[in-house]
Each structure stands twice: as structure tokens, then as C-alpha cells.
XYZ file of C-alpha atoms in Angstrom:
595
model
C 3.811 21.547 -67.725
C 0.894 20.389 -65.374
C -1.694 22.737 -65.586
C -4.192 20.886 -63.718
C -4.210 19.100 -60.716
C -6.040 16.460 -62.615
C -2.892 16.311 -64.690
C -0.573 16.267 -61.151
C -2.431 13.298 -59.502
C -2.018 11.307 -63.024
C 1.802 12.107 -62.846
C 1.859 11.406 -59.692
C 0.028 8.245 -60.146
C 2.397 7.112 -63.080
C 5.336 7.952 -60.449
C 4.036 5.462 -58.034
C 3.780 2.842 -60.502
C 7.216 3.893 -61.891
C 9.264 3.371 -58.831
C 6.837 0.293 -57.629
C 5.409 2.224 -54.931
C 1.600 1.682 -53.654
C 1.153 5.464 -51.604
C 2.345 8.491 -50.878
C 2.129 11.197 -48.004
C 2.271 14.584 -48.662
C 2.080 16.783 -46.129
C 1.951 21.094 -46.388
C 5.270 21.089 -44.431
C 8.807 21.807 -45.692
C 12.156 20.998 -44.705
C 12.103 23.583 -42.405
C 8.829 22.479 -40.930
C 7.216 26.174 -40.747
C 3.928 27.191 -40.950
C 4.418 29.708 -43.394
C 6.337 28.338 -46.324
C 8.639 30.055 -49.103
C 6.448 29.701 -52.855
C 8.667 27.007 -54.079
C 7.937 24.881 -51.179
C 4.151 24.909 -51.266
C 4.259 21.511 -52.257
C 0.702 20.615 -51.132
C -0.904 23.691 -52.707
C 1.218 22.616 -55.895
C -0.895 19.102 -55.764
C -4.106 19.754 -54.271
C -4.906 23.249 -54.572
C -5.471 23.814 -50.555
C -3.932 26.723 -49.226
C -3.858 26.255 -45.515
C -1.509 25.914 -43.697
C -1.959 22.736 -42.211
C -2.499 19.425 -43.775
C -1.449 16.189 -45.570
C -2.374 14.204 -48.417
C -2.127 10.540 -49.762
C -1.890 9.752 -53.175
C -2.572 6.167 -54.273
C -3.138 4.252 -57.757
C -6.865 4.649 -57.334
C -7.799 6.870 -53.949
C -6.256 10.416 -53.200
C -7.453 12.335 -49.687
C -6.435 14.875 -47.750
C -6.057 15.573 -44.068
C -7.098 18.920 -42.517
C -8.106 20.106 -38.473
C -11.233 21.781 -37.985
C -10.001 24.832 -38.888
C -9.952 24.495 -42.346
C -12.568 22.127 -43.143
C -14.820 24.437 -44.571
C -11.460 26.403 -46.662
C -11.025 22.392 -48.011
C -14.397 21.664 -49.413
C -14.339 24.810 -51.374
C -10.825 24.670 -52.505
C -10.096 21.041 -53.215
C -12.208 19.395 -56.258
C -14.365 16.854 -54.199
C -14.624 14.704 -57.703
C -10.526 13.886 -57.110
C -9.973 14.165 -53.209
C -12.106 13.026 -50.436
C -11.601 15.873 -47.186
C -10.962 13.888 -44.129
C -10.865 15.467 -40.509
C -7.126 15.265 -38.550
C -7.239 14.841 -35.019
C -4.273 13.688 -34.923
C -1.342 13.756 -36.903
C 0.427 10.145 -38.029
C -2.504 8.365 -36.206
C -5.376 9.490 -38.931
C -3.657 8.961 -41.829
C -2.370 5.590 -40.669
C -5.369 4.293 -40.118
C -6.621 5.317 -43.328
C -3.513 3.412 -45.307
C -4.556 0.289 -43.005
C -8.362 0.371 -44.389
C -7.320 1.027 -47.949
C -4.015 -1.133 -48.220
C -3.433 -4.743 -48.644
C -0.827 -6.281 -46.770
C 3.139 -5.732 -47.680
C 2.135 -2.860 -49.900
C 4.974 -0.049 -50.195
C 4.303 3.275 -48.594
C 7.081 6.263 -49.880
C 7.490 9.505 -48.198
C 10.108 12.733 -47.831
C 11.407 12.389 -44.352
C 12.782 15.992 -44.807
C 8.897 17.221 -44.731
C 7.857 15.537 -41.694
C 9.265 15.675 -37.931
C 10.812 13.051 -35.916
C 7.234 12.423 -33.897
C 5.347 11.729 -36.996
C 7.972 9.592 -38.475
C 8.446 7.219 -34.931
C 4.622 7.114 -34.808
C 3.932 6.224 -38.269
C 6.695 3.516 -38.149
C 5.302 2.242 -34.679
C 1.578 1.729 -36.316
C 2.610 0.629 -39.832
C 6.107 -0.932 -39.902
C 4.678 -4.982 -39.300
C 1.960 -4.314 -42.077
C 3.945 -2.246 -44.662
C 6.867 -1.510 -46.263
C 7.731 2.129 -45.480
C 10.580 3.774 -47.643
C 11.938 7.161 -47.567
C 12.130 8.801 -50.328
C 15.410 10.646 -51.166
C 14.367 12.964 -54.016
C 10.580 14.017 -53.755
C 8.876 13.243 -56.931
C 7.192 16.763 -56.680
C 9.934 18.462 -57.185
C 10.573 16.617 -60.693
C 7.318 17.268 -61.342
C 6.796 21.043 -60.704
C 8.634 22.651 -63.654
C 7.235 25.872 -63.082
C 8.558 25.978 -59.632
C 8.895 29.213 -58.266
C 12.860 30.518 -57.241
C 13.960 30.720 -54.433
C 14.166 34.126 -52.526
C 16.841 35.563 -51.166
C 16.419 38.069 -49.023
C 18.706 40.567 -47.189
C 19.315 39.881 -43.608
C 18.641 42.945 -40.903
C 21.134 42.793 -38.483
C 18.865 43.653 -34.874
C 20.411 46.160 -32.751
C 20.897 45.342 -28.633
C 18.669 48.169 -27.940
C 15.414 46.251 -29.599
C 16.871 42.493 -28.681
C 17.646 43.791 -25.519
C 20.801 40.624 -25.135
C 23.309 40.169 -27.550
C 23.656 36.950 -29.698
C 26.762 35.973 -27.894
C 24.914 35.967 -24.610
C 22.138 34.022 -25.814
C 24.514 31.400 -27.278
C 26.197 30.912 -23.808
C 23.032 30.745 -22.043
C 21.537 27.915 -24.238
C 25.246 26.257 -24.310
C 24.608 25.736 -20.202
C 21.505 23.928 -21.291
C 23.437 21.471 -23.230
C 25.734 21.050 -20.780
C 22.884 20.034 -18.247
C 21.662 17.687 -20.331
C 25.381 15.690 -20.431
C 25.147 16.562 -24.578
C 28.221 17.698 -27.063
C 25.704 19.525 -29.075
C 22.496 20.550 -30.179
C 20.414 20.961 -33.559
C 18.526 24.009 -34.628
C 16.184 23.832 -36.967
C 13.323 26.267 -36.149
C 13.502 29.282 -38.512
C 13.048 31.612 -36.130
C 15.235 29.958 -33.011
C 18.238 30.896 -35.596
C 17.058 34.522 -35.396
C 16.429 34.977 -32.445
C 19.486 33.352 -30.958
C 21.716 35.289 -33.890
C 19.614 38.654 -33.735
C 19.073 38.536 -37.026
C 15.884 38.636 -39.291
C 15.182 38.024 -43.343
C 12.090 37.887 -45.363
C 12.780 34.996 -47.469
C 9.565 33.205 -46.583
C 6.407 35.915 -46.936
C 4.980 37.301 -43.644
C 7.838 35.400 -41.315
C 10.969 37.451 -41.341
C 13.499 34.777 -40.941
C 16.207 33.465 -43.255
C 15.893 29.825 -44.515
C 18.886 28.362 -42.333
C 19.929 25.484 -39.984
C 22.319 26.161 -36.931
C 24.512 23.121 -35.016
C 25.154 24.636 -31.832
C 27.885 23.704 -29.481
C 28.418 23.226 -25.759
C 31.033 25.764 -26.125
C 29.009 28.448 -27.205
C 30.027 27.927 -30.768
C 27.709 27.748 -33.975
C 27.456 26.445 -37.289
C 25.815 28.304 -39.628
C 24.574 26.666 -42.733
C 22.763 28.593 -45.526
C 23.225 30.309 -48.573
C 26.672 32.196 -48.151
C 25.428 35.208 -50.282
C 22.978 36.317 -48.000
C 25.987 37.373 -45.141
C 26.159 41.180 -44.796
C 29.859 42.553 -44.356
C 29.516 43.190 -41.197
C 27.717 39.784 -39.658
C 31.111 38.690 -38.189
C 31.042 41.610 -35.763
C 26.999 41.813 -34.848
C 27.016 37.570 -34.040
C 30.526 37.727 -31.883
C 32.999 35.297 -32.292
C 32.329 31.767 -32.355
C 29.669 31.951 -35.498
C 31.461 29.853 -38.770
C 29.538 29.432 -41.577
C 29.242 26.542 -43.898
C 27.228 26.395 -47.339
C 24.105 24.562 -46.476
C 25.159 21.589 -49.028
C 27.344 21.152 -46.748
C 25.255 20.189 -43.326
C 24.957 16.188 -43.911
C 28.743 16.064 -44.125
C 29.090 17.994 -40.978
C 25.946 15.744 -39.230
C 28.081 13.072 -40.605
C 31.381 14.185 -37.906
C 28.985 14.471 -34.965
C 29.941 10.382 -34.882
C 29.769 9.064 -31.396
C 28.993 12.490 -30.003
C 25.834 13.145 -27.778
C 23.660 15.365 -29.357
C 20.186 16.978 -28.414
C 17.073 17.223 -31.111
C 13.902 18.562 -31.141
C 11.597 15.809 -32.292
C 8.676 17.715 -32.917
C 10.149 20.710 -34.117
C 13.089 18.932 -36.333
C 12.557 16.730 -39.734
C 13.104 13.219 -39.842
C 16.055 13.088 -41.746
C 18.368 14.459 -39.213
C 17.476 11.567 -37.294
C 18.480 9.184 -39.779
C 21.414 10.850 -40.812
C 22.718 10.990 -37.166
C 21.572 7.429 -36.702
C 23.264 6.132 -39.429
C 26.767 7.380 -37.641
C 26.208 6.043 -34.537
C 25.284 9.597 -33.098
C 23.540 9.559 -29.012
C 20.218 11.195 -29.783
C 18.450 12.983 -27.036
C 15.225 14.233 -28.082
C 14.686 17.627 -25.908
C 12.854 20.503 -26.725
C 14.567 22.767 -28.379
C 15.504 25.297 -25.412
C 15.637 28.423 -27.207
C 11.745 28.236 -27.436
C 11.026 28.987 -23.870
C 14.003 31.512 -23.814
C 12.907 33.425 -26.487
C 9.102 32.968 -25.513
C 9.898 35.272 -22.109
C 10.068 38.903 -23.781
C 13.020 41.053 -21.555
C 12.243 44.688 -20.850
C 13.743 45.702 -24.549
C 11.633 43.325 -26.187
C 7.956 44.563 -24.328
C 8.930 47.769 -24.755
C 9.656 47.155 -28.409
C 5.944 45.097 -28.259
C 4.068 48.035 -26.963
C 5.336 50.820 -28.775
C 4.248 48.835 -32.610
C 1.036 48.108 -30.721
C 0.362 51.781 -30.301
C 1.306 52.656 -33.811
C -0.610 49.207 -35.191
C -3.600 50.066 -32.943
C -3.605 54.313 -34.480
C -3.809 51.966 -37.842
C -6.112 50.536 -37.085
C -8.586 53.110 -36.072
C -7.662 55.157 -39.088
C -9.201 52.182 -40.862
C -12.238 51.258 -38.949
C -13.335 55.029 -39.089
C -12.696 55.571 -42.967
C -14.499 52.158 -42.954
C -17.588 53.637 -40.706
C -17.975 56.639 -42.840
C -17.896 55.179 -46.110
C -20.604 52.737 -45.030
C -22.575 55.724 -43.911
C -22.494 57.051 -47.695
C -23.244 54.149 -49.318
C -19.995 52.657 -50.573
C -20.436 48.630 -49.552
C -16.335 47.750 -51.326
C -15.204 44.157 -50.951
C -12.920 42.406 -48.880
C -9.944 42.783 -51.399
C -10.328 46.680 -51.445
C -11.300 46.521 -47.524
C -7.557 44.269 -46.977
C -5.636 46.571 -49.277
C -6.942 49.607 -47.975
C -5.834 48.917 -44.210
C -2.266 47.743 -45.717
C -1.826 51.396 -47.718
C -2.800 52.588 -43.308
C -0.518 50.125 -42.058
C 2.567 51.128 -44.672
C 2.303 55.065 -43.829
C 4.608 53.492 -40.664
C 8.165 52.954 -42.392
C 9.332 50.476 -39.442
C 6.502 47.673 -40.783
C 8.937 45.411 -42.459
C 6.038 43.270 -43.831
C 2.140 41.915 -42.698
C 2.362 38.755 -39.674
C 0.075 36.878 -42.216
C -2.320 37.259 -44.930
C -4.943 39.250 -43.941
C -8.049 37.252 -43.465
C -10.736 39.945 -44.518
C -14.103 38.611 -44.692
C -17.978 39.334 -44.962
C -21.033 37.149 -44.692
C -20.375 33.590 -45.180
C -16.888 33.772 -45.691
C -16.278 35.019 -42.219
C -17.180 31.242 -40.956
C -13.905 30.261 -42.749
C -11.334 30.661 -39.788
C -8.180 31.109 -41.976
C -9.959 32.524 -45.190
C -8.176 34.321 -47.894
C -9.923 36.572 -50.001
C -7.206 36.456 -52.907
C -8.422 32.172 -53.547
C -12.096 33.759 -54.639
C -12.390 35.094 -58.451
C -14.706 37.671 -56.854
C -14.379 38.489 -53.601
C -17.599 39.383 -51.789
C -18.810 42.580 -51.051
C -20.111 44.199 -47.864
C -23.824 44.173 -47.672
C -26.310 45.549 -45.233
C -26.840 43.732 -42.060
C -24.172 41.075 -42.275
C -20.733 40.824 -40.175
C -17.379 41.947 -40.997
C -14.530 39.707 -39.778
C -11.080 41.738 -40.131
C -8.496 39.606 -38.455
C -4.984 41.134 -39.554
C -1.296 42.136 -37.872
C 2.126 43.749 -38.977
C 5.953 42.586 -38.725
C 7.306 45.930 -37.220
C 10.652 46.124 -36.279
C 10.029 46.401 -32.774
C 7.379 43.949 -32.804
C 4.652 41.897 -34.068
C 1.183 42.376 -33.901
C -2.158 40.341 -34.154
C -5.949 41.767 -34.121
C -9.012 40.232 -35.378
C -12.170 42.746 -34.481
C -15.889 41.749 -36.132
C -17.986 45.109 -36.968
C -21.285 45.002 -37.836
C -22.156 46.530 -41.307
C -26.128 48.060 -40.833
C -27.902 46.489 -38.489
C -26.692 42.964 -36.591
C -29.711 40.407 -36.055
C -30.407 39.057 -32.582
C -28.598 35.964 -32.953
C -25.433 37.854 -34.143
C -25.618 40.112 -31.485
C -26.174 37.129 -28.746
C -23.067 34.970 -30.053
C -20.954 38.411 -30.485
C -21.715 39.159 -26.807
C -21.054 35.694 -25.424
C -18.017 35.379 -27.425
C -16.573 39.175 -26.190
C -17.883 37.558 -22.401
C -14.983 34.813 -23.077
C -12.589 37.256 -24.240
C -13.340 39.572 -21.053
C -12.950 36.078 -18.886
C -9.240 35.450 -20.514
C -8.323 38.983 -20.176
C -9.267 39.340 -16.273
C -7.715 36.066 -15.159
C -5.645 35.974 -12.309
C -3.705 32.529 -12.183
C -0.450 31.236 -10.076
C 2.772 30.746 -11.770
C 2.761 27.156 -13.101
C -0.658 27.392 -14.382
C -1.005 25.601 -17.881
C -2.818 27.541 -20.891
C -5.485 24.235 -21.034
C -6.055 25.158 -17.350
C -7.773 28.372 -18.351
C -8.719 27.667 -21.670
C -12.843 27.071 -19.778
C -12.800 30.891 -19.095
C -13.125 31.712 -22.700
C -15.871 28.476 -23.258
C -17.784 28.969 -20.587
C -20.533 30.922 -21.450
C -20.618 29.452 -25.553
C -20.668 25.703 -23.412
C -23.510 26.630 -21.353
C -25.675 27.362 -24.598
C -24.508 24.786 -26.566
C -21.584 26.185 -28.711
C -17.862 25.969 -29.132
C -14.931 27.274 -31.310
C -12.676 24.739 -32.979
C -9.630 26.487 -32.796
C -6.928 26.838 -29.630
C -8.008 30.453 -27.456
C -4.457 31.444 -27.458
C -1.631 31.405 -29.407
C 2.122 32.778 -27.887
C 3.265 35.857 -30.612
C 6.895 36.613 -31.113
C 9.159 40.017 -31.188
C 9.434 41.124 -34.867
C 9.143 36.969 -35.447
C 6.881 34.710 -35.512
C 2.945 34.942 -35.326
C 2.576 31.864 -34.463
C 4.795 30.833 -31.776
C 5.189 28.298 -29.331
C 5.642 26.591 -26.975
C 3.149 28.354 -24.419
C -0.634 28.209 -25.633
C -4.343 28.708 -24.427
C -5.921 25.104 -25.731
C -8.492 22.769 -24.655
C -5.631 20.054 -26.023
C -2.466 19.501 -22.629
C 0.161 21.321 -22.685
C 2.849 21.072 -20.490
C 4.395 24.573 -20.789
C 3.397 26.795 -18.265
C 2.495 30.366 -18.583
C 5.079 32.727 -17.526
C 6.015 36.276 -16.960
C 6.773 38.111 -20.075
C 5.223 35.589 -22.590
C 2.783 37.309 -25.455
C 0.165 35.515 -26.321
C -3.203 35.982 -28.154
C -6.901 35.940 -26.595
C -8.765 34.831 -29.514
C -12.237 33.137 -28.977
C -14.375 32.835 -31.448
C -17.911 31.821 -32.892
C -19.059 29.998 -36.524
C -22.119 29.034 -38.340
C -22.110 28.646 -42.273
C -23.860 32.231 -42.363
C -21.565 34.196 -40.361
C -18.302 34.289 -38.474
C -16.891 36.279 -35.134
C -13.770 36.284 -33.540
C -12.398 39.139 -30.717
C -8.395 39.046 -30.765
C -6.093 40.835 -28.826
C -2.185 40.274 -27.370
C -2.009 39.891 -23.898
C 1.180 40.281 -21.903
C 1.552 38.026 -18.816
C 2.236 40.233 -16.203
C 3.057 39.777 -12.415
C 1.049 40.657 -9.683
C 1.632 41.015 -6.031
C -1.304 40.230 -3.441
C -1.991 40.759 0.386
C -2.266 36.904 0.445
C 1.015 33.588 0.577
C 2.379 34.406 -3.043
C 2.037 37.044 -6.152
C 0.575 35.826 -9.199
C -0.096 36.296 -12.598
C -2.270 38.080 -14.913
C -3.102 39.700 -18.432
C -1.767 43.152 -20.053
C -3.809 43.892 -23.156
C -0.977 45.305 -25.566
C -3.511 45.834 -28.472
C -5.422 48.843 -28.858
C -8.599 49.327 -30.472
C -12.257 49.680 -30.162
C -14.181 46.896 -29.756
C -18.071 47.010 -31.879
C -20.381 48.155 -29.284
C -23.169 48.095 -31.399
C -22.535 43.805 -31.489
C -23.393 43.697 -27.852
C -26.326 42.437 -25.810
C -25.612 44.907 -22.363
C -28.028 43.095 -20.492
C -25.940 40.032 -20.753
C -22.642 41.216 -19.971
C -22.063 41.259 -16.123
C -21.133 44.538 -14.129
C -17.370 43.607 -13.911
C -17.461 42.709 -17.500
C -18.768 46.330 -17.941
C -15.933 47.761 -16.147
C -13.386 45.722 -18.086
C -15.269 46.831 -21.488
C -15.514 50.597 -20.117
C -11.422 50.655 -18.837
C -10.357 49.027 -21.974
C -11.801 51.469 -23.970
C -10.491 54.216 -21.847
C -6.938 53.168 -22.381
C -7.427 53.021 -25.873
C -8.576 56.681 -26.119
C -5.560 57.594 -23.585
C -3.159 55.634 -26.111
C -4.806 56.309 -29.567
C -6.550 59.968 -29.256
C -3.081 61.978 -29.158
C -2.154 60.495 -32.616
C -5.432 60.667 -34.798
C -7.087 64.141 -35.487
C -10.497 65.121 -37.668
C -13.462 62.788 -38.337
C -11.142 59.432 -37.400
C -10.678 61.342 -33.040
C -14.497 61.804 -33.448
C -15.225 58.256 -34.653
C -12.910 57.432 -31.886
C -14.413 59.271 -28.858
C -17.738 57.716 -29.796
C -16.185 54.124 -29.971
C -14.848 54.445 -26.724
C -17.193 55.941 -24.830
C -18.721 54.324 -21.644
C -21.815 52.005 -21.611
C -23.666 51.606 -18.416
């Protein structure tokens, strides 16, 4: 057994020399390429000790780095020994590390990696840079997986079959609407691989990864309508046949390369950045037509039908009456003296959260986090032998959400513990002016998320700050936190907003003392005007008080007032009928007006 990751790099190292290979790139991603990952496929974590969930790492004979974006560059330094790995900052995927390999490698040396753990964009781009200086193999079995004896097992979960009244369509519909896709596009068929594209376009949900309730699966859709399923058979419920609708076979997934393999000659439609290289060279290798298209169940299920926001806003009433359960307990106990730490603070809002029997599980680890550990954007309390305690005067970053099985929910609020100094309070209020500036957009349909991305900036630009995170991520329906394709970004995107999409309003502010970040869902609504065309705006579906006592009035604008002061109303009109005692008074005084 490898008990250190001393002892991994060696074997690692040894492997290399083994199989006469110079480097190799390990990146956090599965086969599956999700954010979240199943235990037994936290490969990088295995080797490095980092626990984002972004990243990559090269191993050679006498160098080993690793590859994180600015959101975890602080989480890296303090998780990954700096004596065996050297932190680098990703920009960009496949370009960083490949210029890396071309300042540390001689000529002709032999590059290995898993082309199962990396998507068809990273492989093409890697090839495109490296191919005429090195020899780049693919591996076939990763050496990590040899190496990791104590390898968790795999979980298998039971799938929830989702009723039409919270999906709102049934699976059969969906499957004929995204088989007229692949008939536009002149293809025979098309390949699913995102986790929660299966679910969605089956109505189904799992937990076998923690936090994203989806069942580790892989789907070859026809133009038909028809699907193959490939998993573990012993997951099916009786009953699946009749919830999916005819046309739904299913294969064990040992089985899927022999049935890539009889696509041969056939046109068939891939995701490239959502899909792992070796589908590619499977279907290359059988003289398959690839078409690399987005997959088009992302924008489908993106747009949330009436069912589904209904669904959204009901969990977001119960999530938000959570919510200020919690915050009030956590007001009063700082008023008598009891400062507990993050892990108690975390566990005591989950014990809230679970009083609701439909919260199937949390959206993702709670990040709960005081003082400096609040400047780590993704930071985990449970990766500290001692997690910090709250202390007078300092910031409080709770940024937390539930899988419910009407919807999924995402909240970060930042409450002051004592008294806030100046500077907190002036980069709390300029950071809540950004959030007020995404929430009361008005926009016409076609606008990008990078096209509004400045309204949360602005006022952080003009004094010389920024955020290095996106503004806005799209949230799923009882799926994924984290979902795509629509975002709020300084980076292009070239999916516009539309009507119905969720998606978060998240800016944020960090300096190695302290940490703030204002989150709520918004729901892109429709508007109609007096002028040549309706347009579109934002629907705050989360509900709950935001820290007045953070705020610098004088610097908040008399519309931003109004937004502050209606907000707050709504969440006393939502949240007041469903909370009683000290937690209604707490309430009424966290809502009231400011002038």
C-alpha cells in the first residue's frame, strides 16, 4: 500500500521507467468527464492530495507539477506539498501544460496519457502542439489504477424514476425531439456521454457520484428515437421498461466498444468537449463519419418548462425557510457567546436542511468558512485537522445548496460575526452593488452571458479589484449544480441567454484575510415593453436575507435601495408564513427597509 504521496510519485516514477515512458498527464477528470467524481475515480486526489475539482498534473523522472485556474490556487499551495509539486496557473487547458512538456522535454521523448480522462478538444489540441516534437501514446490501462490498492468500490445506487408531473415531458418525448436534431444534422446517431444528459433525457436520477444525482452511464442515441443504454444492469428498477417508453435496450456497459465498433460507416454526432477521447478513436478506428456538435440535450434541458420552475421555486422556498432557521440560531448563539467552527456551523445547517424529507442529498460540499479561509473560493472545511472557529469581527462565508426532488438550489451569503471593519464593509457593499447590477438587468434575447458579465465588475474595476471566478453559472432541476452551456463570464461564450434558463449571480471579493461572495438563482424571465420588441430579465428564485449590517448605505444608489428594500420584502412575504418564535423575529429585523 502507498501511504504517502511521496511513495505514489516514486511508483509512479518507477512506472514511467518501466514501460519506457518520459511523462505523464493526469488530469482530476474521469471517464465520464464530471466535475464531481465517484471516490474511486479521484485519481488526482489519489496522487497529489488536491481536492478541487479542476486540475491536471505531470509526472516525470525528475519534475512533477500541477495545473490549477485561479480558483484554487490558494486551496493548491496549502494542500499539495510544495517540496514534491510545483503549483502552476491554467489558463488554458492543453495549451499550459504543453508548453510546459516543451520547456522540460528533450526532443522524441515519450509522453503517455488515459484518453478516457480527457475530452476530444484537449486531445486534438495537445496532438496539434506536440505531435512533431514528441511521441504521444495512449495509454490503455492507467497505471493508477494498478497502483491504488485501496481503491474505494464502486457505488451503486438506486435509480428514482421522475414522475411527468416534476419533468413536466416524458422521456419518450424528449428522445424524439433530440432524434429531429440528428436528423438535421444528416447523422445516423449520436453519443451521450454527459451524466446528467442521460437523466434528464431518461427522467431518471441516482446518487452514485456524491452531491450529483445521476447514474454512471453512457447512452447511443438514434435518429429513430431509439437508445442504448449501457451501465451496470443491476441498477434497473422493475418497472424502468414502462417509465422510459419503448425504444430504451440496455446493454452491460462492457459491452459499449463492441457496439461503437457496429456504428462502421455510419454518421455519427459527438460532443468534443463534453465526450472523452477514446470514443473518438474507437469510432475512428472503424471508419465512423464524426461530426463534432454540441451535445443538443444541453440547451434543451438548460430551458426549464413550467413543471420544472415550478418544481425550482417551490425547493427554493423550503431551502430559503432553511436557511433562515440557520442564520437566526446562528445570530443568537453569537449573541451568547458561543463562537463554534465551520464543521459544527456546516453540519448544523445540514441537520435544518434534512428536517425536509424531499432533499435527496447537498448540490456540493458545503464551503463553510471564517477568516482567512473564506479567501479560498472552493474551500472545504473537512481537508483542515482543525477547522477554524468564528471569532469576533471577522467574516463568515456560508456558500451551500440542496438536491431536492423538485429542484436544486445554490446560496452563498457572507455575515459579519461582531463588528465588520471599514474595508470589509466597502468591498461587501461594492460586491452586493454587482450583484444588484446582474439582478436588475434588462437585456434582448440573443444577449451572451460575457455581454453582461461588466454589470457585476463594474464598480470592483473602478477601484481596482476583480473576482477570478465566472459571475454566473446555469443550475439544473434536481441535477446538476454546475451546468452548462449558458454562463455569466468575462471568457466568450456563444450560448445565449434564454427564457427559462437558471443560472447563478455570484460575484465575489478576496484578499488573503478575508473572503465575500453574494449568490443567488436567477430565473430568466420575459418581459414585454411599450417599445419594437419584449426582452429579458432576472427572477430571483432564492430567498434569504442579505447582511445589512455589511453595507456602506451611502454608497449604494437609490434604485439599488429599492432593489435591496423589494428583495427583502419578498423574502418576508415567502419565508414569514413558515418560521415562528425568535427565528420570524430575527427575520422581520433582517428584512426590514433601509432608507
Amino acid at each position: 500500500m502507498l501511504k504517502t504521496i511521496l511513495d505514489r510519485i516514486i511508483a509512479i516514477r518507477t512506472w514511467l521507467k518501466t514501460n519506457n515512458y518520459d511523462a505523464i498527464i493526469v488530469p482530476h477528470e474521469d471517464e465520464y468527464l464530471s466535475e464531481c467524481l465517484p471516490t474511486h475515480n479521484e485519481r488526482l486526489r489519489w496522487l497529489t492530495n488536491f481536492t478541487g475539482s479542476a486540475g491536471v498534473a505531470i509526472i516525470t523522472y525528475d519534475k512533477a507539477v500541477i495545473f490549477v485556474d485561479g480558483r484554487y490556487i490558494i486551496q493548491a499551495i496549502k494542500e499539495v506539498s510544495c517540496k514534491l509539486f510545483k503549483v502552476h496557473y491554467l489558463i488554458q487547458e492543453a495549451e499550459a501544460e504543453a508548453n510546459w512538456l516543451l520547456q522540460n522535454l528533450s526532443k522524441n521523448s515519450k509522453i503517455t496519457f488515459d484518453p478516457r480522462m480527457h475530452n476530444i478538444l484537449w486531445m486534438d489540441s495537445i496532438r496539434n502542439k506536440l505531435a512533431n516534437t514528441y511521441k504521444l501514446i495512449h495509454l490503455i490501462n492507467n497505471p493508477i489504477d494498478e497502483l491504488w490498492k485501496e481503491r474505494p468500490k464502486i457505488i451503486l445506487s438506486n435509480i428514482l424514476l421522475m414522475s411527468i408531473k416534476l419533468t413536466g415531458k416524458s422521456s419518450k418525448n424528449k428522445r424524439n425531439k433530440i432524434a429531429q436534431a440528428i436528423k438535421k444534422l444528416n447523422a445516423d446517431s449520436l453519443i451521450i456521454t454527459s451524466l446528467d444528459s442521460i437523466c434528464w433525457l431518461l427522467n431518471i436520477r441516482a446518487l452514485d457520484i456524491p452531491r450529483l444525482p445521476v447514474l454512471l452511464s453512457q447512452v447511443i442515441l438514434h435518429n429513430n428515437g431509439n437508445v442504448e443504454l449501457f451501465l451496470n444492469p443491476r441498477k434497473i428498477p422493475k418497472n424502468f421498461k414502462k417509465h422510459v417508453g419503448d425504444g430504451v435496450t440496455i446493454y452491460h456497459y462492457k459491452l459499449l466498444e463492441k457496439h461503437l465498433k457496429m456504428l462502421s460507416g455510419k454518421r455519427i454526432i459527438i460532443d468534443p468537449e463534453k465526450s472523452n477521447a477514446w470514443f473518438k478513436i474507437i469510432l475512428q478506428k472503424v471508419n465512423t463519419k464524426i461530426i463534432k456538435k454540441p451535445d443538443p440535450c444541453l440547451i434543451e434541458k438548460s430551458i426549464k418548462n413550467k413543471s420544472e420552475i415550478t418544481g425550482i421555486k417551490a425547493c427554493h422556498i423550503r431551502d430559503g425557510v432553511a436557511m433562515v432557521k440557520f442564520l437566526s440560531w446562528l445570530d443568537f448563539e453569537i449573541s451568547s457567546g458561543n463562537f463554534h467552527d465551520e464543521e459544527i456551523l456546516a453540519k448544523k445547517l445540514l441537520s435544518i436542511r434534512e428536517m425536509d424529507p424531499s432533499l435527496k442529498d447537498l448540490s456540493f460540499n458545503t464551503i463553510s468558512a471564517t477568516g482567512s479561509n473564506s479567501s479560498i473560493c472552493h474551500y472545504n472545511y473537512k481537508n483542515n485537522i482543525r477547522p477554524k472557529k468564528l471569532r469576533n469581527n471577522t467574516l463568515y462565508l456560508i456558500d451551500s445548496g440542496g438536491q431536492y426532488l423538485d429542484g436544486t438550489t445554490d446560496i452563498t451569503r457572507t455575515i459579519s460575526i461582531g463588528n465588520p471593519t471599514k474595508k470589509m464593509i466597502n468591498q461587501f457593499t461594492l460586491v452586493l452593488k454587482g450583484h444588484i447590477g446582474i439582478a436588475t438587468a434588462r437585456f434582448p434575447k440573443g444577449t451572451y452571458g460575457y455581454q453582461i458579465d461588466v454589470l457585476a465588475r463594474q464598480h470592483l474595476w473602478r477601484e481596482g479589484y476583480d473576482y477570478d471566478h465566472s459571475t454566473g453559472h446555469g443550475v439544473g432541476h434536481f441535477l446538476n449544480v454546475h451546468e452548462g452551456p449558458q454562463k455569466i463570464s468575462k471568457t466568450a461564450n456563444n450560448v445565449a441567454l434564454c427564457k427559462g434558463m437558471v443560472i447563478s449571480n455570484e460575484p465575489g471579493y478576496y484578499c488573503p484575510s478575508f473572503g465575500i461572495r453574494i449568490e443567488n438563482l436567477e430565473l430568466i424571465i420575459e418581459i414585454k415593453t411599450k417599445g419594437d420588441f419584449s426582452i429579458l430579465a432576472f427572477e430571483s428564485l432564492t430567498l434569504c436575507p442579505i447582511d445589512k449590517k455589511n453595507i456602506n448605505i451611502n454608497l449604494l444608489s437609490q434604485k439599488e435601495k429599492k432593489w435591496l428594500n423589494k428583495y427583502h420584502k419578498k423574502v418576508w412575504k415567502k419565508i414569514s408564513p413558515l418560521v415562528t418564535g425568535k427565528t420570524k423575529k430575527w427575520l422581520k429585523k433582517a428584512t426590514s427597509c433601509i432608507h
